[in-house]
mmCIF file of C-alpha atoms in Angstrom:
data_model
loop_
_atom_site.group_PDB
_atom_site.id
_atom_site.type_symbol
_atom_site.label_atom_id
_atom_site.label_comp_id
_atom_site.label_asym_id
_atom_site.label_seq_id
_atom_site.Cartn_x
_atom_site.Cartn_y
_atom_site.Cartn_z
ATOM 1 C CA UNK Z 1 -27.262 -11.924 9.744
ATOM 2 C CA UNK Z 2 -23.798 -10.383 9.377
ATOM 3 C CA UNK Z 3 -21.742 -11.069 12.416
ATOM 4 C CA UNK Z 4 -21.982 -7.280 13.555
ATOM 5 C CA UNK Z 5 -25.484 -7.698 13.382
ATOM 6 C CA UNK Z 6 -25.134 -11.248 15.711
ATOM 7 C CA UNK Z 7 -22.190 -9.215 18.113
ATOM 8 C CA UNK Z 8 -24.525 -6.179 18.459
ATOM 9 C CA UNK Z 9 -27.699 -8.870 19.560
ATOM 10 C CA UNK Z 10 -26.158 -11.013 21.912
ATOM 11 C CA UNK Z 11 -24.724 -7.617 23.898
ATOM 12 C CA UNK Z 12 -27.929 -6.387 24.035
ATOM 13 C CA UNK Z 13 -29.423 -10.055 25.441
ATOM 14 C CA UNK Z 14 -26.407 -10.415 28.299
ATOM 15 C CA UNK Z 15 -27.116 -6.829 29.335
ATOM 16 C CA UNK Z 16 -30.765 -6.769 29.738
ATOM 17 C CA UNK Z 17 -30.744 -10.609 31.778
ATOM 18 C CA UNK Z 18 -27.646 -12.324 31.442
ATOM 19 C CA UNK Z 19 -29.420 -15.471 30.267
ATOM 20 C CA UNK Z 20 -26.853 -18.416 29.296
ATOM 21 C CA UNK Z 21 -25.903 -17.770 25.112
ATOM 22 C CA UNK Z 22 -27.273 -20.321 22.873
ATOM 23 C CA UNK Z 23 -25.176 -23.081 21.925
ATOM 24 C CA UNK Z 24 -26.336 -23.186 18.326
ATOM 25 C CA UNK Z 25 -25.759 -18.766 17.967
ATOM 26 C CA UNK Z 26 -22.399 -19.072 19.833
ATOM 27 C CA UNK Z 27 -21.441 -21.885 17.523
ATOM 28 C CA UNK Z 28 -22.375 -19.594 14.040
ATOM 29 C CA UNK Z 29 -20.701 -16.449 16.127
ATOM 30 C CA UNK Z 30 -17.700 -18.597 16.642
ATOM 31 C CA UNK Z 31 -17.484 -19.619 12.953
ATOM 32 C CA UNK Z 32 -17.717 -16.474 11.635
ATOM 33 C CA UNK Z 33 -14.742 -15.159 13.807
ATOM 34 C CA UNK Z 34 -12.521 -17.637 12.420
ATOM 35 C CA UNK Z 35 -13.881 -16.876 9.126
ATOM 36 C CA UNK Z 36 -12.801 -13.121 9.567
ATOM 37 C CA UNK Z 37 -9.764 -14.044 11.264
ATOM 38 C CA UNK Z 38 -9.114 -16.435 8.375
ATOM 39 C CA UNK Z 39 -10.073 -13.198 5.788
ATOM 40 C CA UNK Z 40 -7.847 -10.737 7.896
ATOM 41 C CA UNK Z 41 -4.386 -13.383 7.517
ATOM 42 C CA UNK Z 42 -4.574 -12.954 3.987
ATOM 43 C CA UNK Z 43 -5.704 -9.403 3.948
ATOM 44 C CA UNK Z 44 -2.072 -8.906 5.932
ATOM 45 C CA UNK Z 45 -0.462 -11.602 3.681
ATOM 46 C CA UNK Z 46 -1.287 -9.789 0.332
ATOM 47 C CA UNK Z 47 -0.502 -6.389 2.125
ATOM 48 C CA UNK Z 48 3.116 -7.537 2.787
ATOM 49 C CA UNK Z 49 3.665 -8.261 -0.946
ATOM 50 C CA UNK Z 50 2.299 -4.869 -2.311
ATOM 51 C CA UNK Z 51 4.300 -3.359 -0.125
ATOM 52 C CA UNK Z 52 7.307 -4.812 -1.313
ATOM 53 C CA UNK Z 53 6.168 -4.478 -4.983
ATOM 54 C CA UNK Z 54 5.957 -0.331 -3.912
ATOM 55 C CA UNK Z 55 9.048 -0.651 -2.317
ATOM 56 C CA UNK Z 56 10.397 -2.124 -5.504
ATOM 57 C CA UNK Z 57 8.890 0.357 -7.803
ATOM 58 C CA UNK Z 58 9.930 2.781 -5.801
ATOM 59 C CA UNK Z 59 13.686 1.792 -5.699
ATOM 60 C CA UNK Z 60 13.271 2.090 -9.679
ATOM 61 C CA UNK Z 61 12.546 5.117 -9.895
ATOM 62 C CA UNK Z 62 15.203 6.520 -7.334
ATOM 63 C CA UNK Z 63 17.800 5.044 -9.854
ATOM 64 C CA UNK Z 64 15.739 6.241 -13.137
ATOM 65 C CA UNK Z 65 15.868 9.477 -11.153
ATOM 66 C CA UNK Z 66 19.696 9.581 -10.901
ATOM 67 C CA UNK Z 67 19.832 8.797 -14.463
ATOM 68 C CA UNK Z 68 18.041 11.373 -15.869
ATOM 69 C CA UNK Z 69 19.729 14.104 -13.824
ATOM 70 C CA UNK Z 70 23.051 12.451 -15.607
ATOM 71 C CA UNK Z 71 21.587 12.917 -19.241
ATOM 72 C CA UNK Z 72 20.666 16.241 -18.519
ATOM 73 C CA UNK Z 73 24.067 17.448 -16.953
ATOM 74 C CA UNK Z 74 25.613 15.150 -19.612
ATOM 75 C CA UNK Z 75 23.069 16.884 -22.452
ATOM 76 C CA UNK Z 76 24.258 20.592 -21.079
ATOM 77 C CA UNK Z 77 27.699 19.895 -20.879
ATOM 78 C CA UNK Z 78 27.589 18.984 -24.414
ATOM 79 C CA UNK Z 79 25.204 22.009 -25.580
ATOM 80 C CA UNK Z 80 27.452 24.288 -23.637
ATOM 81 C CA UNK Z 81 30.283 22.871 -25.815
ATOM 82 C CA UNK Z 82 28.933 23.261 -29.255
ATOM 83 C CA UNK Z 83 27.856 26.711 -28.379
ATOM 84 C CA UNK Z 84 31.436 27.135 -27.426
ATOM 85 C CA UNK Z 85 32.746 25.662 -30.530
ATOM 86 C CA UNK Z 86 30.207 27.285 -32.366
ATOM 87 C CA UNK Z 87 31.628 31.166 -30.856
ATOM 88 C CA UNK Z 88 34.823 30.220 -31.455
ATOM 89 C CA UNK Z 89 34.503 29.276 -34.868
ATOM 90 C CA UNK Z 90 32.818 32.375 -35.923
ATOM 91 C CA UNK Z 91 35.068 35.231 -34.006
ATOM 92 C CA UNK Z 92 37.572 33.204 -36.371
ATOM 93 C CA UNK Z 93 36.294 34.037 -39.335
ATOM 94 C CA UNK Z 94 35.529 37.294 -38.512
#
């Protein structure tokens, strides 16, 4: 029985004649608590370090972002400047 299953059961017993709970149920009811309190601790444990892996990820690409809007202003500065160069060079000539 899944501990749901055990929960759900023993509700249903107190409510129809609040009889005393076994010793032997409460006992496996008890173990499976800790058992999911156990699961849950490192459920949160490796929660906290994927977040900080996102967070880290995420901090990369703010700064890969600011580095690619350099190239590009850096890439259209320079385009802008051979076209320039480019004009120039041919009214020249011409």
């Amino acid at each position: 029985m899944d501990v749901y299953h055990q929960l759900a059961h023993l509700q249903l017993r107190l409510d129809k004649d609040l009889s005393m709970i076994d010793p032997v149920e409460f006992g496996e009811i008890k173990g499976a608590v800790a058992s999911l309190q156990a699961q849950m601790t490192d459920f949160k444990a490796r929660q906290a370090v994927v977040e900080t892996k996102v967070d880290l990820v995420l901090e990369k690409l703010s700064e890969a972002k600011g580095g690619w809007r350099t190239l590009m202003w850096l890439g259209g500065a320079a385009s802008s400047f051979g076209a320039a160069i480019g004009w120039f060079a041919s009214q020249l000539k011409g």
